[in-house]
Structure formats: structure tokens, C-alpha cells
Coordinates of C-alpha atoms in Angstrom, one line a residue:
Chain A
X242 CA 70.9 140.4 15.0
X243 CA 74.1 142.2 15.7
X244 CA 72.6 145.4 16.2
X245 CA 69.6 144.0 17.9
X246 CA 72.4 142.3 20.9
X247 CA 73.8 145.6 21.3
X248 CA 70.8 147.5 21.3
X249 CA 69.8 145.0 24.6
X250 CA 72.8 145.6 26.3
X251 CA 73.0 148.9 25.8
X252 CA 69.3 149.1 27.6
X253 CA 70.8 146.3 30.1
X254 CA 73.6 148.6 30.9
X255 CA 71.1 151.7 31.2
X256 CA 68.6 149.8 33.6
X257 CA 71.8 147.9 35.7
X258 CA 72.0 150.5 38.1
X259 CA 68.5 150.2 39.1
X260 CA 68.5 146.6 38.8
X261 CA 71.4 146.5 40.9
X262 CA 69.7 148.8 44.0
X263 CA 66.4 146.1 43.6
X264 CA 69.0 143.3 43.7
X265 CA 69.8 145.2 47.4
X266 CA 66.3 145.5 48.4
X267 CA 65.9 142.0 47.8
X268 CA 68.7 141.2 49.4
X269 CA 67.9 142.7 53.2
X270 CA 64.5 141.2 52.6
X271 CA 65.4 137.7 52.4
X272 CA 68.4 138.4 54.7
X273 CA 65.9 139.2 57.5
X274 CA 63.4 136.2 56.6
X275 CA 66.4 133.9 56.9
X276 CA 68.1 135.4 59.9
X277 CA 64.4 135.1 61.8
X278 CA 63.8 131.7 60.3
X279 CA 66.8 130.6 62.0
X280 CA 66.6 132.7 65.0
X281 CA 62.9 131.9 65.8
X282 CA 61.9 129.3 63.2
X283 CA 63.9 126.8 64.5
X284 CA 62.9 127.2 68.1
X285 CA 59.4 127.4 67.2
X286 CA 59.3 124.3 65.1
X287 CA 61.5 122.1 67.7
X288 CA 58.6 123.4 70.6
X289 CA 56.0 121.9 67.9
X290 CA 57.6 119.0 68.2
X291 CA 59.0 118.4 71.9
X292 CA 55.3 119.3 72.9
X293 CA 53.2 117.3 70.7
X294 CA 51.6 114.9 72.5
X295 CA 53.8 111.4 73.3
X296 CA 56.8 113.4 73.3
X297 CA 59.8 114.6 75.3
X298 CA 57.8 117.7 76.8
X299 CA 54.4 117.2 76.0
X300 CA 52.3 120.5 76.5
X301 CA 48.9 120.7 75.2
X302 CA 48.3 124.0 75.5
X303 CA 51.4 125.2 74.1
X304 CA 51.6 122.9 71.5
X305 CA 47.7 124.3 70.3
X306 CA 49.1 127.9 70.5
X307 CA 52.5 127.0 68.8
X308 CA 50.0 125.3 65.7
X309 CA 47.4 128.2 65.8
X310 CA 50.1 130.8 65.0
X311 CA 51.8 128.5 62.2
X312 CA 48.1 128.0 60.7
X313 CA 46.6 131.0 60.6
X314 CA 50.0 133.0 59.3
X315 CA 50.5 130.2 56.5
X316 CA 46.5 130.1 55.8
X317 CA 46.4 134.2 55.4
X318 CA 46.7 135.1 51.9
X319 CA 50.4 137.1 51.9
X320 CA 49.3 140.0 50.1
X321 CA 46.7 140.5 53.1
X322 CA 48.9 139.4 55.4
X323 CA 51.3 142.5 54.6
X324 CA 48.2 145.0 54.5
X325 CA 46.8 143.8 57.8
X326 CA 50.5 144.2 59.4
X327 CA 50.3 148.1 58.2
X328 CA 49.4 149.2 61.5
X329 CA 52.1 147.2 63.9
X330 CA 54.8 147.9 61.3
X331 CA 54.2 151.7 61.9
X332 CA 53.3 151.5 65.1
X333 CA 56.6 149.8 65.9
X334 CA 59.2 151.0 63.0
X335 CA 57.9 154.3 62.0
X336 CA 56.7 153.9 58.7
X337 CA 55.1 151.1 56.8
X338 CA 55.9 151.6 52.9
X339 CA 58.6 152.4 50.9
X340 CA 61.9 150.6 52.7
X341 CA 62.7 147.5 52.4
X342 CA 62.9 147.1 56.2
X343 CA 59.4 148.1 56.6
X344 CA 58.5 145.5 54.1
X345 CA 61.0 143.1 56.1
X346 CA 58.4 142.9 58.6
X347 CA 55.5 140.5 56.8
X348 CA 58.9 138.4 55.3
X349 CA 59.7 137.5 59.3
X350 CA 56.5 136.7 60.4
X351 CA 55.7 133.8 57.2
X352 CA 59.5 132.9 57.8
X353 CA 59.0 131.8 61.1
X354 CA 55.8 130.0 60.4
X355 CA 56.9 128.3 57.4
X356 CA 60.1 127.2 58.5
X357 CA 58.9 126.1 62.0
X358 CA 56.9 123.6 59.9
X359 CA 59.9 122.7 57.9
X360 CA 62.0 122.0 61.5
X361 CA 58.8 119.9 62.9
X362 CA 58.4 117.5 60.2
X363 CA 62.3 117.0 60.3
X364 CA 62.6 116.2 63.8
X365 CA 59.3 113.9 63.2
X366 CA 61.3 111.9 61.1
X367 CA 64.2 111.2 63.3
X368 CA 63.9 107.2 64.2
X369 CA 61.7 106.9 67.8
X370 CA 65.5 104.6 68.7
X371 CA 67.4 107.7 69.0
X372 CA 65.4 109.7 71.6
X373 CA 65.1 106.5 73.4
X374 CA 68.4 106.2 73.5
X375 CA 69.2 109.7 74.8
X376 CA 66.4 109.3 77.4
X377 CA 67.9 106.0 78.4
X378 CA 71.7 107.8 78.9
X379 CA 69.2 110.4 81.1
X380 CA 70.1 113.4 78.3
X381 CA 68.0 116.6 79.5
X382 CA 66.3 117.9 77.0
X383 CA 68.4 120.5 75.9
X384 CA 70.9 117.9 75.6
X385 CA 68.5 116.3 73.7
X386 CA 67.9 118.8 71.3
X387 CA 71.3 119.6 70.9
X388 CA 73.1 116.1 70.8
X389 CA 70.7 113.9 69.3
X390 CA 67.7 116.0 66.9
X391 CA 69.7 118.7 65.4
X392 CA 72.7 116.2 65.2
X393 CA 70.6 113.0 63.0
X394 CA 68.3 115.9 61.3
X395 CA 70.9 118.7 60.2
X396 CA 70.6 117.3 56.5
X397 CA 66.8 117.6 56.6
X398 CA 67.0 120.8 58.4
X399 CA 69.1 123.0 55.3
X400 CA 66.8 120.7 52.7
X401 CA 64.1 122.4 54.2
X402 CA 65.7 126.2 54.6
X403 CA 66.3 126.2 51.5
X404 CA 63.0 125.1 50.3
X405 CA 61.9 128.0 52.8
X406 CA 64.2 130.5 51.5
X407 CA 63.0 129.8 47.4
X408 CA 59.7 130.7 48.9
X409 CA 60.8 133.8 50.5
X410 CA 62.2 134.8 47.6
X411 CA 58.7 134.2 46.0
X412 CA 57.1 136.0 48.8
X413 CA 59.6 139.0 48.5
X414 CA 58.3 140.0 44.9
X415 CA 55.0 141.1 46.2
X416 CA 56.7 143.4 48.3
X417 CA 56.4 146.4 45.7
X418 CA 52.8 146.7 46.6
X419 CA 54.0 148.6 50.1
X420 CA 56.8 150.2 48.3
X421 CA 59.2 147.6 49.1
X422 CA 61.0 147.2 46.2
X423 CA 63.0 144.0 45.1
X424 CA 63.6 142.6 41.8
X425 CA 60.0 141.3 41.9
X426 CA 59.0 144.9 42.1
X427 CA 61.3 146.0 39.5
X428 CA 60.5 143.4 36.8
X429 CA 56.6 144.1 37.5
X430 CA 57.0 147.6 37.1
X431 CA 59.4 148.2 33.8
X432 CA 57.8 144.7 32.3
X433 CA 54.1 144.8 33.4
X434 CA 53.7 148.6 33.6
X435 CA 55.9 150.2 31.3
X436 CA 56.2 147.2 28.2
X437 CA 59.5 147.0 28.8
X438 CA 59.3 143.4 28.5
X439 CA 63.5 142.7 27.5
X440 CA 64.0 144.2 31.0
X441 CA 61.3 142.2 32.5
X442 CA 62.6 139.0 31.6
X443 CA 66.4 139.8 32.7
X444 CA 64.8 140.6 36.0
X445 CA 63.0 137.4 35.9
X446 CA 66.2 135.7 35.0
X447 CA 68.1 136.9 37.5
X448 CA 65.3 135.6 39.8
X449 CA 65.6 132.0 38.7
X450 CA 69.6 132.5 38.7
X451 CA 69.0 133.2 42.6
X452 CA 66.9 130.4 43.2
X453 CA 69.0 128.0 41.0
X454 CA 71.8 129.3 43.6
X455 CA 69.6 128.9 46.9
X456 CA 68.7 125.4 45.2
X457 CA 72.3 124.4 44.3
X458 CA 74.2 125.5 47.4
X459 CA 71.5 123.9 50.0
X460 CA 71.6 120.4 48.7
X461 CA 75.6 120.5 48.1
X462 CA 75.4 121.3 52.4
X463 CA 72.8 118.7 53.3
X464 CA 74.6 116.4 51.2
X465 CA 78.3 116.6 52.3
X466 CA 76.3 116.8 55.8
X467 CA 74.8 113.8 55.4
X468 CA 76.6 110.6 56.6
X469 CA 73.7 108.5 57.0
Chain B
X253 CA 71.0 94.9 93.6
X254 CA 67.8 95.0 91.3
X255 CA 64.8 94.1 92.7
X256 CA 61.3 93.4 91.2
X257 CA 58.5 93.0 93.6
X258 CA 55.1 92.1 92.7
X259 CA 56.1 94.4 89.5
X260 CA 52.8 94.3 87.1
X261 CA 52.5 96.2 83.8
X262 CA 49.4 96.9 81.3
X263 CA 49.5 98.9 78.5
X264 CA 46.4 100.9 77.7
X265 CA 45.0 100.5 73.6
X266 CA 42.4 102.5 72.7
X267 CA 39.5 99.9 73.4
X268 CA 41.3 97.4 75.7
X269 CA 44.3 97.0 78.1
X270 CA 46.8 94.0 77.9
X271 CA 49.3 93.3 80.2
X272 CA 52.7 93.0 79.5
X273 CA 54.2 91.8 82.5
X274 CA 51.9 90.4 85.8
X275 CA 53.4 89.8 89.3
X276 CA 57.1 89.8 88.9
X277 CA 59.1 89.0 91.9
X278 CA 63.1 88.6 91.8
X279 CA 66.2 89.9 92.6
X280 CA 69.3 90.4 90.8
X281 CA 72.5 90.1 92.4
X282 CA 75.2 92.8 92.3
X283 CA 77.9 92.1 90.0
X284 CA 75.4 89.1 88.3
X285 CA 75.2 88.4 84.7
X286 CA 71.6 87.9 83.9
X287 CA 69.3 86.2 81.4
X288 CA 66.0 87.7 80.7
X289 CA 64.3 84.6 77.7
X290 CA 61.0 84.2 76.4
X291 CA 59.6 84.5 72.8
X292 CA 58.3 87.8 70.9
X293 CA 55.9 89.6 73.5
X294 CA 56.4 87.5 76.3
X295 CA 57.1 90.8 78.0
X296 CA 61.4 91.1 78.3
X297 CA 62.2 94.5 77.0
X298 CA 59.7 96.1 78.7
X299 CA 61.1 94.2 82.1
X300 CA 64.7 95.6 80.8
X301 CA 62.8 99.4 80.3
X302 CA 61.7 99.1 83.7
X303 CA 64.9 99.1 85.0
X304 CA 66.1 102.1 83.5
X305 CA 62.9 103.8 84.1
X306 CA 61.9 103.8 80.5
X307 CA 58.9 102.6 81.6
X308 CA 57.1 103.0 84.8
X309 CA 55.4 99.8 86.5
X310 CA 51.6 100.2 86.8
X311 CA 51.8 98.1 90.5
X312 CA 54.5 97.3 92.6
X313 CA 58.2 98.5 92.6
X314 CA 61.6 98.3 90.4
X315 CA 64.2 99.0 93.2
X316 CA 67.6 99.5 92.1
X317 CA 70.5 100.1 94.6
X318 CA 67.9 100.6 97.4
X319 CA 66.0 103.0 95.3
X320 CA 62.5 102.8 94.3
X321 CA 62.4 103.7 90.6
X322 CA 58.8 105.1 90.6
X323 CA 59.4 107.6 93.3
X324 CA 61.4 109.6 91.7
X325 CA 60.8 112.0 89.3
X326 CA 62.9 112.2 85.6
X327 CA 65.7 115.0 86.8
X328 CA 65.9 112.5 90.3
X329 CA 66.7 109.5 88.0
X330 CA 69.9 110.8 86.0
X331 CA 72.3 110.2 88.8
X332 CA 70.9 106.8 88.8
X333 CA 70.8 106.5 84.4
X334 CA 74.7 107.8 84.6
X335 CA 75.7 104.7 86.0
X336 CA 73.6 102.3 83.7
X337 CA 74.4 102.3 79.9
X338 CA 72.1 100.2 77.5
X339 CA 73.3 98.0 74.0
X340 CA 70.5 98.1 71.5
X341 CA 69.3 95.4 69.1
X342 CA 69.4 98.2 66.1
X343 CA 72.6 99.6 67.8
X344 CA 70.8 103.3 67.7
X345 CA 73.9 104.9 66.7
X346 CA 74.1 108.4 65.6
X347 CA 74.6 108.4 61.9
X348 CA 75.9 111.7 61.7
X349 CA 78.6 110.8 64.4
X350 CA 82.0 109.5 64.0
X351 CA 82.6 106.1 65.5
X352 CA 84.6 108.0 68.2
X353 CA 81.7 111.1 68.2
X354 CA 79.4 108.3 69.0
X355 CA 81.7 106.6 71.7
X356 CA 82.0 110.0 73.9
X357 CA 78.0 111.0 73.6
X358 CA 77.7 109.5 77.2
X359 CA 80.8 111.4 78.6
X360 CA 78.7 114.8 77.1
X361 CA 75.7 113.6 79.0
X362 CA 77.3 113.6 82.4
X363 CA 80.4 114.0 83.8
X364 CA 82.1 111.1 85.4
X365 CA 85.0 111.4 87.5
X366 CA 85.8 107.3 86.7
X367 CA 85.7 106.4 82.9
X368 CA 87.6 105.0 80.5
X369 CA 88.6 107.4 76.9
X370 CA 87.1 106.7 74.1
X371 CA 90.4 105.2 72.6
X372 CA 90.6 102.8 75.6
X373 CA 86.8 101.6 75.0
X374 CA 87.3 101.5 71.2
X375 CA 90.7 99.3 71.9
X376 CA 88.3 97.0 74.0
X377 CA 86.0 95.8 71.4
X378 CA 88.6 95.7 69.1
X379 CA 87.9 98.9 66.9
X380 CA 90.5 101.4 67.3
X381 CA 91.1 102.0 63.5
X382 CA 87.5 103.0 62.8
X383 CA 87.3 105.5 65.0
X384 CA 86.7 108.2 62.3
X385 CA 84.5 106.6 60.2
X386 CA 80.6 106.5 60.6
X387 CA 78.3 104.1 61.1
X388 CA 77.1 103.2 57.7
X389 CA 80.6 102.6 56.7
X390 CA 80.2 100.0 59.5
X391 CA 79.2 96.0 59.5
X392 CA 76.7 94.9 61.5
X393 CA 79.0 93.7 63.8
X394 CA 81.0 96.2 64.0
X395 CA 78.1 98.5 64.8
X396 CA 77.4 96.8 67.8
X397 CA 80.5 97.1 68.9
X398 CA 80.5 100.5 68.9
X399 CA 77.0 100.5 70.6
X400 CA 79.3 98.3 73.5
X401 CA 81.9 100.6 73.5
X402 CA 79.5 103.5 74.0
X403 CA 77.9 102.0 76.8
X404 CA 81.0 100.7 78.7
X405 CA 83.2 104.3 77.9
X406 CA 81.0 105.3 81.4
X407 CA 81.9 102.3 83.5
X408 CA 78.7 101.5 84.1
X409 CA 77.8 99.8 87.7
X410 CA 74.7 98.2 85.2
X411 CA 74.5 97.2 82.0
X412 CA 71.7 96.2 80.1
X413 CA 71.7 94.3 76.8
X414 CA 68.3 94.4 74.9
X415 CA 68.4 91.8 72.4
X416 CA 72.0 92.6 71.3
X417 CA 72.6 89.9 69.2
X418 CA 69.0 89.4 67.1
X419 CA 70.0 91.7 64.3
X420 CA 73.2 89.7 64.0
X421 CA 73.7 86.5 61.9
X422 CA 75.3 83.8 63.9
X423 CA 79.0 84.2 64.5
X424 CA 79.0 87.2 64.5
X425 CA 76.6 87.0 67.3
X426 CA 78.9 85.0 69.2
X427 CA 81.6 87.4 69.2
X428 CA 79.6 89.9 70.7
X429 CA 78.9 87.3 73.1
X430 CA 82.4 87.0 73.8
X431 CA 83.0 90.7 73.9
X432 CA 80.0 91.0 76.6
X433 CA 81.6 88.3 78.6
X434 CA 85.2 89.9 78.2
X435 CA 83.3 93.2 79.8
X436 CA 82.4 91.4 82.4
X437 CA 85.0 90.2 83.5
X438 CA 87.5 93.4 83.1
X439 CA 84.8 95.4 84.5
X440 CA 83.0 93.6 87.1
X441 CA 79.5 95.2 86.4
X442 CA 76.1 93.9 86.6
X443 CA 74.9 92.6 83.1
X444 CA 71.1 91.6 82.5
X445 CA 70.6 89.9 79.1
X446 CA 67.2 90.0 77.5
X447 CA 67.0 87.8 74.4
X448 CA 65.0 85.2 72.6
X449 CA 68.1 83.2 71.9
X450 CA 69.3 80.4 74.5
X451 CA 72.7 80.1 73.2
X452 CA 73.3 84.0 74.2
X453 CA 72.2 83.5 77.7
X454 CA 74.0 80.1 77.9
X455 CA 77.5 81.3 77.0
X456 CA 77.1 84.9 79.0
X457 CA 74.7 84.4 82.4
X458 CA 74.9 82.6 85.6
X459 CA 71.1 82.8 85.9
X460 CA 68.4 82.9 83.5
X461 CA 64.4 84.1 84.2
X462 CA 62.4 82.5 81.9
X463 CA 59.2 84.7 81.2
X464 CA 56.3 83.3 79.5
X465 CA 53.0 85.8 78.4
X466 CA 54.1 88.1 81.0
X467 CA 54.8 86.1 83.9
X468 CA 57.7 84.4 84.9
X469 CA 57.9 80.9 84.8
X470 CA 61.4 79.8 86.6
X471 CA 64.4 81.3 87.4
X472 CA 67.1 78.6 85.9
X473 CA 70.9 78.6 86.9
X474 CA 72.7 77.9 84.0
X475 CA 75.0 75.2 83.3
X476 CA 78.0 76.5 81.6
X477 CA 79.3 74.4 78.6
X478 CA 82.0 72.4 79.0
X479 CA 83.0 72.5 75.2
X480 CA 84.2 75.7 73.9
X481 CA 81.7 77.6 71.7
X482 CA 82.1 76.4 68.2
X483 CA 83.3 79.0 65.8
X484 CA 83.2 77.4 62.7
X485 CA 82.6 79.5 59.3
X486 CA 79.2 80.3 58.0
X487 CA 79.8 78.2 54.9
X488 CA 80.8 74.9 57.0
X489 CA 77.8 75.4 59.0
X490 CA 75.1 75.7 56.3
X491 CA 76.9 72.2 54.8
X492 CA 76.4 70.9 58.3
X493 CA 72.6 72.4 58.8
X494 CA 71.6 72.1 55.0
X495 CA 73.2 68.9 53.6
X496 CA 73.6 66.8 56.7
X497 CA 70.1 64.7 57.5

């Protein structure tokens, strides 16, 4: 039993460099996802909502556009959603496999999409009272957005990014397939391709370990946000 | 001065129209406090929206202060909304806003070169030592309050009270009552009172419309009680409403 500990951690240490580097990849993968989710997933989903139809800046046209892009990007099979992005990613980065940045690419475009949902259904749940009452004080609709929505839904808004982010770390793991790398990558190539299965399943448990931490952190936000 | 002439209103449903308000003609005096009574749906909070252009008649015009409401288009009408605040009957605080947070929303909105601070409106209704707590830490009661404070921080030139003491039980609606009248008073504003419950109107307006189904019926000026309002303790009165024949 003794012998058979050390013998693990002696393979543990041996693999942790490597580990450690997919870790990394990982890391800018989801750190680009969440920095566009933010960036352009909250604008998007608050557009979804101020131009649905009965609200503040109800837009038809945009709003169809707005629900088109969300839609299709969420309804396209991931793995095909990275292959079909081959072309723009090299036409616009340089090369298309093997980085992590180049693999970035496909994590931005579902981030957006998903967490724009996220954003809409938040802001659809803020009570009809409270933008009547920031109409009724004549707030713009920046103001609006700013002093009223993000205000009441901040709570439901890091629920949601986190949900968002557990799925991005989901969605990172198929990244390998263009060379991406990631701990996904790593545990699919020692575990599924080499039968290395002891280091498959520490790369799987650092995967839960990172979402238990996503998980952990977001609700400890939203809930010492939360003064309702 | 707020006018209403020949102000109808429908609302379109999906197979029919009904109207909500038909022919309304009257004026409100500047400086005025104002009933607005009638039962669910005879049509009062959607008079009070018209006044703040929450709504928009379907015939005939809202004038306030000389202007017509429905010319105007929504970034024409916020020098007009900066000067008239609205108390809520759900209070439509900002949960995730201090008491005080919640109190200087209006000053964020616009900027006013007259208004009180938020310590001087929180003083008025008698909440100074809540100013950092939120709203669900709050009574009912005192969550009005705050809604008051908010809407008098701006010195409003109008205010207007939609049902503001129906999600109250009863003395406490009569101090909101008496905060309301103290308002008026200190601040000299022009109040209109929409509620279902005579009392309110009784101890607060000079003149009470009296809508029924969407027209109005009569325009009453009120008799103000001799007797000063009764504030007896809930207990006494359910004896007094519950055991006495």
C-alpha cells in the first residue's frame, strides 16, 4: 500500500511539470472566455433585453439579430463550432492550432452567447416596479442600466457567470482537438491514449477542484451581494 | 397647474379594447392637495400615470405647468419628471440600496440646484438612524417612509401618491398620512392622492375627484374633521371592531 502511494507520487511528481504548463493553457483559455463574457456578454445580453418588445428600447430588428447570433452559436455543436472557426482564426491571428490563444478564439464566441443569455434572463426577472420607477424619476437609459438593472440583478448576474464559467471550463477540454491544450487535453491524452489512467484521474480531479472553486467563490459573491 | 381636458384612455387586449378612463375634464390647483377615489379599476392610477407621462392619453390632453404632456417626446419630458417624484404602494425600493443609497437615487438622476440632503429628508420622516440599513431590514412602514423621503430629497413642485397607504395596516397608515400632510405643509408642493380609502383623502386633500368605471362622477371639497384622528392601538381597535355589536 506504502509502496504503491509512493510509486503514484513519484509518477505525480514526474507528470507535474506538464500538468502544470496544461493548468496554464487552461488558464488563458478561460481567462479570455471570461474577460469577453464580461466585456461583450453583458452588453449583448442587456441589448436582448432593453430591445425586446414592451421594453425600455424596443427594437425589433435588433433584438431578432441579437437572438439569431445567441441561437445559432449555442445550437452549433462546439466541436464544429471550433473547426468551422479554422479559417477566421487564421485569417485574423496567424495560425489556428496548437496555442492556446488560437484556441481562445471558439471559447469567446460561445462566452458571449451563453452568458448574454445568462444577463437576459437576469434582468427579466427584475420586478416590472423598479423600471417604472426609474422611468417615472425620467432616468435615461443608461442610467437605467446602470442605477436600477445591474444594481437589483448583480446577485443573479455572478450566479449566472459562474454557471457560465463551469461551462467554459467544460468547453475548454475539447480544445486539444486544435492543439489547444488544457488539462482536458492532458488527461485525454496520458488517460485515454496512453493508459495512464492514475494520471488521468488527477487531471480529472484537478478539474472538479476548479469547478468546486468557480462554484464556491461565485455564490459566497452573490450572496454577501445580496441584500434582498 | 394640472389640467385634464376631455382626457380619454383605452387599452388595447388582444381581441377587444376597454377603456380605462372616458372624458375627463378638471383642473388641479397649484399648491393643491388632491384626492383621486374610486374602487379597483375604476381607472385612478392610470389618471396619476398620465400625469407623469407614464402613460399617454389616447384623446385629449394632460397639461401640466402650461405644457401638453403628449407633445413632447421622452428626452423633452425629464425637465418636466425632475420636478415631480412619485410614492408607490409596494414602495419600489432598491433592495440592494442602503436606506440612504436609495434616498439620493433621484439626486443621481438629475441635478438640482434646490434640494434637500439625504440626512435632511431622512430627519423629515423620522428615519435618520436607518440610514445604512436596507430595505428588507425595514417595516412596512418604514419602507414607505423611505419611498417619501426619496421623493421629497428633490423638492418636488408635484407629488404624486399612488395608493401609498394600501399595503399598510391601519395606523400605520395614518402616520404616513400625517407625514404626507407634514410635507405639505413644510414644502408647499402640489400633492394628488389616488387611493381606494376615504379616510386617506379625508385627513390629507382639500378636494377629492370621485371616479367611477372610468369617468368621473363629482369633484367633492372635503370637510376636514373636527376631531383629531384617532390613534388608538391595534389591539384596542379589534376589541372595538370585533367584540363590540
Amino acid at each position: 500500500m506504502v509502496e504503491n502511494v509512493r510509486l503514484y507520487l513519484e509518477r505525480v511528481a514526474e507528470y507535474l511539470p506538464r500538468m502544470l504548463e496544461s493548468l496554464g493553457e487552461t488558464g488563458i483559455m478561460l481567462f479570455f472566455a471570461m474577460l469577453a463574457a464580461i466585456l461583450l456578454g453583458i452588453p449583448v445580453g442587456t441589448l436582448l433585453y432593453l430591445t425586446s418588445s414592451g421594453r425600455p428600447m424596443e427594437h425589433r430588428l435588433l433584438n431578432r439579430i441579437l437572438n439569431a447570433f445567441v441561437n445559432i452559436i449555442r445550437s452549433f455543436p462546439f466541436l464544429l463550432l471550433v473547426v468551422a472557426m479554422q479559417p477566421f482564426i487564421r485569417e485574423v491571428y496567424g495560425r489556428a492550432t496548437g496555442d492556446p490563444v488560437a484556441a481562445s478564439f471558439p471559447m469567446v464566441v460561445i462566452a458571449i452567447a451563453l452568458y448574454a443569455r445568462f444577463v437576459e434572463q437576469s434582468l427579466n426577472d427584475i420586478p416590472r416596479e423598479i423600471i417604472e420607477t426609474a422611468q417615472s424619476m425620467g432616468a435615461t437609459t443608461w442610467q437605467l442600466v446602470w442605477k436600477f438593472l445591474y444594481v437589483e440583478a448583480r446577485s443573479s448576474l455572478i450566479v449566472g457567470f459562474t454557471t457560465a464559467a463551469i461551462s467554459f471550463v467544460s468547453y475548454s477540454t475539447i480544445m486539444g482537438v486544435v492543439g489547444g491544450g488544457g488539462i482536458g487535453d492532458f488527461a485525454i491524452r496520458y488517460g485515454y491514449q496512453r493508459y495512464e489512467t492514475d494520471i488521468m484521474y488527477t487531471a480529472i480531479v484537478l478539474i472538479i477542484l476548479l469547478v468546486e472553486l468557480f462554484q464556491w467563490l461565485g455564490l459566497k459573491l452573490a450572496k454577501r451581494l445580496d441584500k434582498r | 397647474m394640472i389640467e385634464f381636458n376631455s382626457v380619454s384612455k383605452t387599452f388595447q387586449e388582444i381581441t377587444n379594447t376597454f377603456p380605462a378612463l372616458s372624458d375627463i375634464s378638471f383642473a388641479i390647483q397649484k399648491g393643491e392637495a388632491f384626492g383621486v377615489v374610486g374602487e379597483s379599476g375604476a381607472g385612478k392610477s392610470t389618471l396619476l400615470r398620465l400625469i407623469n407621462a407614464l402613460e399617454k392619453p389616447t384623446s385629449g390632453s394632460v397639461d401640466v405647468e402650461g405644457i401638453t404632456l403628449s407633445t413632447l417626446e421622452n428626452k423633452q419630458l425629464r425637465p418636466l419628471k425632475k420636478r415631480i417624484s412619485m410614492v408607490f404602494q409596494q414602495f419600489n425600493l432598491l433592495n440592494n440600496k442602503t436606506v440612504a443609497e436609495n434616498v439620493r437615487l433621484p439626486l443621481e438622476i438629475h441635478s438640482h440646484s434646490v434640494h434637500l440632503t439625504v440626512d435632511e429628508a431622512l430627519n423629515f420622516v423620522g428615519l435618520e438612524d436607518k440610514k445604512d440599513q436596507y430595505p428588507s431590514q425595514l417595516s412596512g412602514g418604514q419602507k414607505q417612509r423611505v419611498g417619501i423621503a426619496r421623493a421629497l430629497v428633490t423638492r418636488p413642485d408635484i407629488l404624486l401618491c399612488d395608493e401609498p397607504t394600501s399595503a399598510l395596516d391601519q395606523s400605520t397608515a395614518e402616520e404616513i398620512v400625517q407625514v404626507l400632510k407634514e410635507a405639505h405643509k413644510a414644502f408647499n408642493m402640489t400633492i394628488v392622492v389616488v387611493t381606494h380609502d376615504l379616510p386617506v383623502v379625508k385627513a390629507l386633500c382639500q378636494r377629492v375627484a370621485v371616479l367611477e368605471k372610468g369617468e368621473l362622477k363629482t369633484i367633492l371639497d372635503v370637510n376636514p374633521s373636527t376631531e383629531p384622528a384617532e390613534n388608538k392601538p391595534y389591539h384596542e381597535r379589534a376589541i372595538e371592531v370585533l367584540s363590540n355589536g
